[in-house]
């Protein structure tokens, strides 16, 4: 029944009677069942400011509602009634297996209750009717409960609740609730501490020196290196921070052994989000350390790596990183976007990065950091990197045009 019909019902009833003490009296209209929740909606619409055609007050009472199965039975009849209807009248009846074929699940559930009601009985291997006709009282009771929220016989409610066909509704209304405090401030999220205070002191001194005045063949950055900056804990902008930590521990080992390190992890950048940039993404980073490695090894490794994923068109472009020399950006052609897209950055870690760690000057380290998202776009032909990331959005672009 739609809102307009319900509004008509309310207005007509009030016109005739003047008042209604409980809307549950309005059970049917034009032969259709009245849904109390929908009726409340109609009542609200008639009492909106500006309309004010009716006045109403809500009454607190125990209301019973049907479960999904209860609703189904109220519409289509109980399982036991279905069983009775399916058994043809007469001595022959129907075999249990035929009944099962016709009714499925209902046959199993309905049989027991139909026996209990003495509606059916056994004749050899067959089920036969034991009475001429039956009244599907369960269906009638459920319909009553559905439209009135009640039943005059409490035993019926208990029985139907036991059969999981209906349940009490709105019991929370009897509970006491704490008032919502709109002034309350949220608990601060448990973030990391703002600063780090533990450093390997000697390594720290060497890093400070190489950054500010140079060393190991480098002229350094010529800036005033400050411990306060180094102590700041920030969301990492690249996984190379992880590679550095790993290489530092490698350098602490007594004897150098060649290694390959890989990591996949989340990184964060202050980016304006667009079709090819995200503020949060994943990097796939790799490091190979051995004596005598060359740039050719790096190019070869990248080629194999991407070819395995089906990304075939690669271009390498000289680039700058403060921690690698030479450095190469890796590009791949994206047919959807119709352009070459940067999918990674790579290079050979500089001596002024590795030697302060304590690594043997003969050891060469090739490394790369790739965005997980970019090659995925190319492989699966996705034109917009935001497709699965609608929540990433920052508005100001800062610093150098970031690589990803
Ligand atoms: N850290 C670089 C980036 O995020 C990737 C990279 C890793 C470059 C290792 C060289 C060596 O772009």
Short mmCIF file of C-alpha atoms and ligand atoms in Angstrom, two decimals:
data_model
loop_
_atom_site.label_atom_id
_atom_site.label_comp_id
_atom_site.label_asym_id
_atom_site.label_seq_id
_atom_site.Cartn_x
_atom_site.Cartn_y
_atom_site.Cartn_z
CA UNK A 1 0.00 0.00 0.00
CA UNK A 2 1.51 3.34 -0.99
CA UNK A 3 1.66 6.52 1.11
CA UNK A 4 -1.25 8.15 -0.71
CA UNK A 5 -3.54 5.17 -0.02
CA UNK A 6 -2.49 5.20 3.63
CA UNK A 7 -3.10 8.93 3.88
CA UNK A 8 -6.59 8.40 2.46
CA UNK A 9 -7.21 5.62 4.99
CA UNK A 10 -6.17 7.88 7.89
CA UNK A 11 -8.20 10.88 6.72
CA UNK A 12 -11.32 8.84 5.90
CA UNK A 13 -11.20 7.06 9.26
CA UNK A 14 -10.74 10.29 11.18
CA UNK A 15 -13.54 11.88 9.17
CA UNK A 16 -15.89 9.08 10.16
CA UNK A 17 -14.80 8.48 13.75
CA UNK A 18 -13.19 11.71 14.89
CA UNK A 19 -10.29 9.88 16.52
CA UNK A 20 -8.41 6.57 16.55
CA UNK A 21 -7.13 5.35 19.90
CA UNK A 22 -4.60 2.92 18.40
CA UNK A 23 -3.60 2.65 14.75
CA UNK A 24 -3.42 -1.13 15.13
CA UNK A 25 -7.21 -1.06 14.74
CA UNK A 26 -6.54 -0.17 11.12
CA UNK A 27 -5.59 -3.61 9.93
CA UNK A 28 -6.84 -3.64 6.36
CA UNK A 29 -7.89 -1.14 3.74
CA UNK A 30 -9.46 -1.97 0.37
CA UNK A 31 -8.69 -5.61 1.07
CA UNK A 32 -4.96 -4.89 1.60
CA UNK A 33 -2.97 -5.42 4.78
CA UNK A 34 -1.85 -2.25 6.57
CA UNK A 35 1.81 -2.10 7.43
CA UNK A 36 2.21 -0.20 10.70
CA UNK A 37 5.62 1.24 9.85
CA UNK A 38 4.35 2.60 6.53
CA UNK A 39 1.30 3.91 8.32
CA UNK A 40 3.55 5.83 10.70
CA UNK A 41 5.30 7.33 7.68
CA UNK A 42 1.95 8.48 6.28
CA UNK A 43 0.98 9.90 9.67
CA UNK A 44 4.21 11.89 9.81
CA UNK A 45 3.64 13.28 6.34
CA UNK A 46 0.16 14.47 7.36
CA UNK A 47 1.44 16.18 10.46
CA UNK A 48 4.43 17.99 8.93
CA UNK A 49 4.68 21.70 9.69
CA UNK A 50 2.63 23.41 7.01
CA UNK A 51 0.38 20.33 6.59
CA UNK A 52 -0.75 19.70 10.14
CA UNK A 53 -3.85 17.80 9.04
CA UNK A 54 -3.67 15.31 11.86
CA UNK A 55 -2.20 15.13 15.32
CA UNK A 56 -0.80 11.95 16.73
CA UNK A 57 1.05 10.64 19.73
CA UNK A 58 3.19 7.53 19.83
CA UNK A 59 2.26 4.71 22.17
CA UNK A 60 4.89 2.45 23.70
CA UNK A 61 3.90 -1.19 23.59
CA UNK A 62 5.35 -4.61 23.08
CA UNK A 63 5.37 -5.33 19.39
CA UNK A 64 5.94 -8.67 17.73
CA UNK A 65 7.44 -8.93 14.28
CA UNK A 66 7.82 -11.80 11.86
CA UNK A 67 11.15 -13.31 10.94
CA UNK A 68 12.01 -13.83 7.30
CA UNK A 69 10.59 -17.36 7.43
CA UNK A 70 7.54 -16.10 9.31
CA UNK A 71 6.86 -13.61 6.55
CA UNK A 72 7.20 -16.29 3.91
CA UNK A 73 4.70 -18.51 5.72
CA UNK A 74 2.29 -15.58 6.19
CA UNK A 75 2.39 -15.13 2.40
CA UNK A 76 2.56 -18.69 1.11
CA UNK A 77 1.29 -20.91 3.90
CA UNK A 78 2.95 -23.18 6.45
CA UNK A 79 5.08 -26.17 5.54
CA UNK A 80 2.52 -28.53 7.11
CA UNK A 81 -0.31 -27.00 5.04
CA UNK A 82 1.83 -27.39 1.90
CA UNK A 83 2.35 -31.04 2.81
CA UNK A 84 -1.40 -31.56 3.27
CA UNK A 85 -2.27 -29.79 0.00
CA UNK A 86 0.29 -31.83 -1.93
CA UNK A 87 -1.09 -35.17 -0.75
CA UNK A 88 -3.98 -36.05 -3.06
CA UNK A 89 -7.29 -37.05 -1.40
CA UNK A 90 -7.96 -40.80 -1.28
CA UNK A 91 -6.43 -44.05 -0.06
CA UNK A 92 -3.39 -43.95 -2.33
CA UNK A 93 -1.83 -40.71 -1.14
CA UNK A 94 1.75 -40.07 -2.14
CA UNK A 95 5.09 -41.70 -1.37
CA UNK A 96 7.48 -39.83 0.90
CA UNK A 97 10.10 -39.61 -1.83
CA UNK A 98 7.58 -38.15 -4.31
CA UNK A 99 6.49 -35.62 -1.71
CA UNK A 100 10.11 -34.67 -1.20
CA UNK A 101 10.61 -34.24 -4.94
CA UNK A 102 7.62 -31.89 -5.11
CA UNK A 103 8.22 -29.86 -1.97
CA UNK A 104 11.93 -30.12 -1.20
CA UNK A 105 12.84 -28.66 2.23
CA UNK A 106 9.15 -28.00 3.11
CA UNK A 107 8.39 -31.73 2.94
CA UNK A 108 10.92 -32.49 5.67
CA UNK A 109 9.87 -29.67 7.98
CA UNK A 110 6.11 -29.94 7.33
CA UNK A 111 5.62 -33.69 7.79
CA UNK A 112 6.24 -33.77 11.53
CA UNK A 113 3.87 -30.91 12.25
CA UNK A 114 1.21 -32.34 9.91
CA UNK A 115 1.37 -35.66 11.85
CA UNK A 116 1.20 -33.78 15.14
CA UNK A 117 -1.88 -31.90 13.91
CA UNK A 118 -3.35 -35.29 12.88
CA UNK A 119 -3.81 -33.97 9.32
CA UNK A 120 -2.02 -36.88 7.73
CA UNK A 121 -1.29 -40.50 8.45
CA UNK A 122 0.69 -43.38 6.98
CA UNK A 123 -0.67 -46.03 4.65
CA UNK A 124 2.15 -48.50 4.03
CA UNK A 125 4.89 -46.53 2.30
CA UNK A 126 2.58 -43.67 1.46
CA UNK A 127 1.29 -40.60 3.24
CA UNK A 128 -2.48 -40.07 3.08
CA UNK A 129 -4.80 -37.33 4.25
CA UNK A 130 -6.42 -38.00 7.64
CA UNK A 131 -8.98 -35.21 7.40
CA UNK A 132 -10.98 -33.69 4.59
CA UNK A 133 -9.72 -30.17 4.89
CA UNK A 134 -7.45 -28.14 7.17
CA UNK A 135 -7.26 -24.61 8.44
CA UNK A 136 -3.75 -23.18 8.22
CA UNK A 137 -3.90 -21.55 11.65
CA UNK A 138 -0.16 -20.76 11.67
CA UNK A 139 -0.57 -18.68 8.53
CA UNK A 140 -3.60 -16.90 10.02
CA UNK A 141 -1.80 -16.23 13.31
CA UNK A 142 1.29 -14.93 11.56
CA UNK A 143 -0.85 -12.61 9.41
CA UNK A 144 -2.49 -11.25 12.55
CA UNK A 145 0.86 -10.68 14.20
CA UNK A 146 2.20 -9.03 11.06
CA UNK A 147 -0.59 -6.52 10.86
CA UNK A 148 -1.25 -5.89 14.56
CA UNK A 149 2.11 -6.62 16.18
CA UNK A 150 0.23 -8.72 18.76
CA UNK A 151 -1.76 -11.89 19.35
CA UNK A 152 -4.52 -12.34 21.87
CA UNK A 153 -3.20 -15.76 22.90
CA UNK A 154 0.24 -15.50 24.55
CA UNK A 155 0.72 -19.28 24.08
CA UNK A 156 0.62 -18.78 20.31
CA UNK A 157 3.36 -16.14 20.54
CA UNK A 158 5.54 -18.43 22.65
CA UNK A 159 5.02 -21.34 20.25
CA UNK A 160 5.72 -19.30 17.11
CA UNK A 161 8.78 -17.71 18.70
CA UNK A 162 10.05 -21.22 19.51
CA UNK A 163 9.59 -22.07 15.82
CA UNK A 164 11.60 -18.91 15.00
CA UNK A 165 8.70 -17.46 13.02
CA UNK A 166 8.28 -14.31 15.08
CA UNK A 167 10.05 -12.35 17.77
CA UNK A 168 9.63 -9.48 20.18
CA UNK A 169 10.61 -6.16 18.71
CA UNK A 170 11.90 -3.05 20.31
CA UNK A 171 13.14 -4.54 23.56
CA UNK A 172 15.88 -1.91 23.53
CA UNK A 173 13.18 0.60 24.37
CA UNK A 174 13.22 -0.65 27.95
CA UNK A 175 16.96 -0.14 28.25
CA UNK A 176 18.49 2.97 29.74
CA UNK A 177 20.82 4.81 27.35
CA UNK A 178 23.50 7.30 28.21
CA UNK A 179 22.92 10.72 26.68
CA UNK A 180 25.11 11.41 23.68
CA UNK A 181 27.72 14.03 24.47
CA UNK A 182 28.15 16.17 21.36
CA UNK A 183 30.79 18.31 23.11
CA UNK A 184 33.16 15.43 23.80
CA UNK A 185 36.49 15.48 22.00
CA UNK A 186 37.67 12.25 20.43
CA UNK A 187 40.57 10.32 21.91
CA UNK A 188 43.79 11.22 20.14
CA UNK A 189 44.89 8.42 17.83
CA UNK A 190 47.84 6.49 19.21
CA UNK A 191 50.42 7.82 16.70
CA UNK A 192 54.19 7.20 16.82
CA UNK A 193 56.31 9.31 19.03
CA UNK A 194 57.28 12.52 17.22
CA UNK A 195 61.00 11.93 17.53
CA UNK A 196 63.55 9.16 17.47
CA UNK A 197 66.37 9.41 19.98
CA UNK A 198 68.32 6.20 19.46
CA UNK A 199 70.94 6.24 16.73
CA UNK A 200 74.17 4.31 16.14
CA UNK A 201 76.36 7.23 17.16
CA UNK A 202 79.41 6.60 15.00
CA UNK A 203 77.36 6.03 11.88
CA UNK A 204 75.38 9.18 12.67
CA UNK A 205 78.59 11.22 12.87
CA UNK A 206 79.79 9.88 9.51
CA UNK A 207 76.42 10.67 7.88
CA UNK A 208 76.51 14.17 9.33
CA UNK A 209 79.98 14.73 7.95
CA UNK A 210 79.31 13.41 4.46
CA UNK A 211 76.12 15.46 4.19
CA UNK A 212 77.60 18.73 5.33
CA UNK A 213 81.21 18.68 4.15
CA UNK A 214 81.51 15.57 1.96
CA UNK A 215 83.83 12.57 1.95
CA UNK A 216 84.39 9.22 0.15
CA UNK A 217 84.97 11.20 -3.05
CA UNK A 218 81.85 13.34 -2.66
CA UNK A 219 81.68 17.09 -2.05
CA UNK A 220 78.53 16.56 0.09
CA UNK A 221 75.44 18.75 0.02
CA UNK A 222 77.11 21.72 1.67
CA UNK A 223 74.31 22.38 4.12
CA UNK A 224 74.08 22.66 7.86
CA UNK A 225 73.05 19.11 8.92
CA UNK A 226 70.84 19.25 12.00
CA UNK A 227 70.15 16.44 14.47
CA UNK A 228 66.66 17.92 15.09
CA UNK A 229 65.73 17.17 11.47
CA UNK A 230 67.21 13.67 11.55
CA UNK A 231 65.25 12.87 14.71
CA UNK A 232 61.85 13.66 13.20
CA UNK A 233 59.69 10.61 12.61
CA UNK A 234 57.67 11.01 9.43
CA UNK A 235 55.56 8.84 7.15
CA UNK A 236 58.19 7.50 4.78
CA UNK A 237 58.10 8.80 1.22
CA UNK A 238 59.95 5.80 -0.17
CA UNK A 239 60.95 2.30 0.86
CA UNK A 240 64.63 3.16 0.24
CA UNK A 241 64.64 4.01 3.96
CA UNK A 242 64.09 0.28 4.56
CA UNK A 243 66.82 -0.69 2.09
CA UNK A 244 69.27 1.60 3.89
CA UNK A 245 68.53 0.01 7.25
CA UNK A 246 69.04 -3.45 5.75
CA UNK A 247 72.33 -2.45 4.12
CA UNK A 248 73.55 -0.95 7.38
CA UNK A 249 72.94 -4.27 9.16
CA UNK A 250 74.61 -6.10 6.28
CA UNK A 251 77.65 -3.89 6.77
CA UNK A 252 77.77 -4.87 10.46
CA UNK A 253 78.22 -8.54 9.60
CA UNK A 254 81.74 -9.93 9.98
CA UNK A 255 82.03 -11.28 6.50
CA UNK A 256 80.35 -9.84 3.42
CA UNK A 257 78.11 -12.19 1.45
CA UNK A 258 76.23 -11.13 -1.72
CA UNK A 259 72.54 -10.48 -1.01
CA UNK A 260 69.24 -9.71 -2.67
CA UNK A 261 66.67 -7.83 -0.61
CA UNK A 262 63.07 -7.17 -1.60
CA UNK A 263 60.27 -5.24 0.02
CA UNK A 264 56.69 -4.32 -0.79
CA UNK A 265 55.21 -1.66 1.42
CA UNK A 266 53.13 1.45 1.66
CA UNK A 267 54.57 4.92 1.16
CA UNK A 268 53.12 8.42 1.52
CA UNK A 269 53.59 11.59 -0.50
CA UNK A 270 52.19 15.07 -0.53
CA UNK A 271 50.69 14.81 -4.01
CA UNK A 272 47.84 16.37 -5.90
CA UNK A 273 45.87 13.28 -6.79
CA UNK A 274 45.24 12.86 -10.51
CA UNK A 275 44.96 10.06 -13.06
CA UNK A 276 48.55 8.91 -12.47
CA UNK A 277 49.36 10.15 -8.94
CA UNK A 278 48.25 8.94 -5.54
CA UNK A 279 49.13 10.34 -2.11
CA UNK A 280 49.42 6.81 -0.73
CA UNK A 281 50.68 3.95 -2.81
CA UNK A 282 52.83 0.85 -2.62
CA UNK A 283 56.41 0.48 -3.59
CA UNK A 284 58.14 -2.65 -4.69
CA UNK A 285 61.77 -2.20 -3.91
CA UNK A 286 64.74 -4.38 -4.59
CA UNK A 287 68.43 -4.27 -3.75
CA UNK A 288 71.24 -6.48 -5.02
CA UNK A 289 74.63 -6.19 -3.39
CA UNK A 290 77.72 -7.88 -4.76
CA UNK A 291 81.23 -7.10 -5.84
CA UNK A 292 81.56 -6.06 -9.48
CA UNK A 293 77.91 -5.28 -10.33
CA UNK A 294 77.35 -2.79 -13.19
CA UNK A 295 74.57 -0.62 -14.62
CA UNK A 296 74.13 -3.32 -17.29
CA UNK A 297 73.08 -5.75 -14.54
CA UNK A 298 70.45 -3.27 -13.40
CA UNK A 299 69.02 -2.74 -16.90
CA UNK A 300 68.99 -6.50 -17.51
CA UNK A 301 67.28 -7.21 -14.22
CA UNK A 302 64.59 -4.56 -14.85
CA UNK A 303 63.95 -5.95 -18.32
CA UNK A 304 63.49 -9.51 -17.03
CA UNK A 305 61.42 -8.34 -14.07
CA UNK A 306 58.89 -6.39 -16.15
CA UNK A 307 58.79 -8.84 -19.04
CA UNK A 308 57.70 -11.51 -16.56
CA UNK A 309 54.70 -9.35 -15.73
CA UNK A 310 53.91 -8.84 -19.41
CA UNK A 311 55.20 -5.25 -19.50
CA UNK A 312 57.41 -5.26 -22.60
CA UNK A 313 58.06 -1.72 -23.84
CA UNK A 314 60.66 -0.25 -21.50
CA UNK A 315 62.69 2.92 -21.78
CA UNK A 316 65.39 4.10 -19.39
CA UNK A 317 66.04 7.78 -18.85
CA UNK A 318 69.00 9.26 -16.97
CA UNK A 319 67.82 10.82 -13.73
CA UNK A 320 69.07 12.28 -10.48
CA UNK A 321 68.81 10.81 -6.99
CA UNK A 322 70.82 12.15 -4.07
CA UNK A 323 71.69 8.53 -3.14
CA UNK A 324 72.36 6.86 -6.55
CA UNK A 325 74.74 7.58 -9.38
CA UNK A 326 74.07 6.78 -12.16
CA UNK A 327 70.28 6.87 -11.81
CA UNK A 328 67.63 5.82 -14.30
CA UNK A 329 63.92 6.39 -14.48
CA UNK A 330 62.02 3.50 -16.04
CA UNK A 331 59.17 4.24 -18.44
CA UNK A 332 56.60 2.01 -20.07
CA UNK A 333 54.12 2.87 -22.82
CA UNK A 334 50.49 3.00 -21.65
CA UNK A 335 48.24 2.50 -24.72
CA UNK A 336 45.12 3.76 -22.90
CA UNK A 337 46.72 7.01 -21.81
CA UNK A 338 48.64 7.18 -25.11
CA UNK A 339 51.89 8.13 -23.45
CA UNK A 340 55.03 6.87 -21.75
CA UNK A 341 54.40 6.52 -18.04
CA UNK A 342 57.11 6.42 -15.39
CA UNK A 343 56.88 3.09 -13.58
CA UNK A 344 60.02 3.13 -11.53
CA UNK A 345 63.27 4.68 -10.50
CA UNK A 346 66.59 2.97 -10.07
CA UNK A 347 70.30 3.33 -9.79
CA UNK A 348 73.57 2.34 -8.18
CA UNK A 349 73.88 3.43 -4.57
CA UNK A 350 76.63 6.00 -4.19
CA UNK A 351 79.88 5.28 -2.31
CA UNK A 352 79.12 8.22 0.01
CA UNK A 353 75.95 6.38 1.04
CA UNK A 354 77.44 2.89 1.39
CA UNK A 355 80.88 3.50 2.85
CA UNK A 356 79.72 5.42 5.96
CA UNK A 357 77.70 2.30 6.74
CA UNK A 358 80.92 0.36 6.83
CA UNK A 359 80.52 -1.60 3.57
CA UNK A 360 83.62 -2.66 1.67
CA UNK A 361 84.32 -0.03 -1.09
CA UNK A 362 84.46 -2.90 -3.60
CA UNK A 363 80.83 -3.79 -2.99
CA UNK A 364 78.40 -2.45 -5.61
CA UNK A 365 74.70 -2.13 -4.86
CA UNK A 366 72.10 -1.84 -7.62
CA UNK A 367 68.59 -0.92 -6.53
CA UNK A 368 65.20 0.07 -7.78
CA UNK A 369 61.94 1.33 -6.39
CA UNK A 370 58.80 0.73 -8.34
CA UNK A 371 55.27 1.79 -7.84
CA UNK A 372 53.02 -1.25 -7.56
CA UNK A 373 50.07 0.70 -8.92
CA UNK A 374 51.59 2.04 -12.17
CA UNK A 375 52.64 -1.28 -13.79
CA UNK A 376 49.31 -2.72 -12.59
CA UNK A 377 47.51 0.01 -14.55
CA UNK A 378 49.51 -0.80 -17.66
CA UNK A 379 49.06 -4.57 -17.33
CA UNK A 380 45.31 -4.37 -16.78
CA UNK A 381 44.62 -1.36 -19.02
CA UNK A 382 43.34 0.89 -16.23
CA UNK A 383 43.32 4.57 -17.24
CA UNK A 384 42.77 6.06 -13.82
CA UNK A 385 44.96 5.19 -10.86
CA UNK A 386 42.23 6.48 -8.50
CA UNK A 387 39.78 3.82 -9.62
CA UNK A 388 40.20 1.76 -6.48
CA UNK A 389 41.42 4.57 -4.27
CA UNK A 390 38.68 7.18 -3.96
CA UNK A 391 39.80 8.16 -0.46
CA UNK A 392 43.22 9.54 -1.34
CA UNK A 393 43.15 13.25 -1.84
CA UNK A 394 45.56 16.03 -0.91
CA UNK A 395 45.29 19.46 -2.45
CA UNK A 396 48.68 21.10 -2.44
CA UNK A 397 51.68 19.99 -4.44
CA UNK A 398 54.94 20.53 -2.64
CA UNK A 399 58.54 19.86 -3.39
CA UNK A 400 59.83 18.36 -6.61
CA UNK A 401 57.41 16.68 -8.99
CA UNK A 402 57.48 13.33 -7.22
CA UNK A 403 58.32 10.28 -9.20
CA UNK A 404 55.05 8.44 -8.64
N1 LIG B 1 63.52 5.74 -3.83
C1 LIG B 1 63.29 5.92 -5.23
C2 LIG B 1 61.87 6.47 -5.45
O1 LIG B 1 61.07 6.41 -4.57
C3 LIG B 1 63.41 4.64 -5.99
C4 LIG B 1 64.79 4.13 -5.97
C5 LIG B 1 65.13 3.05 -5.16
C6 LIG B 1 65.76 4.71 -6.79
C7 LIG B 1 66.39 2.55 -5.16
C8 LIG B 1 67.01 4.20 -6.80
C9 LIG B 1 67.33 3.13 -5.97
O2 LIG B 1 61.58 6.95 -6.49
#
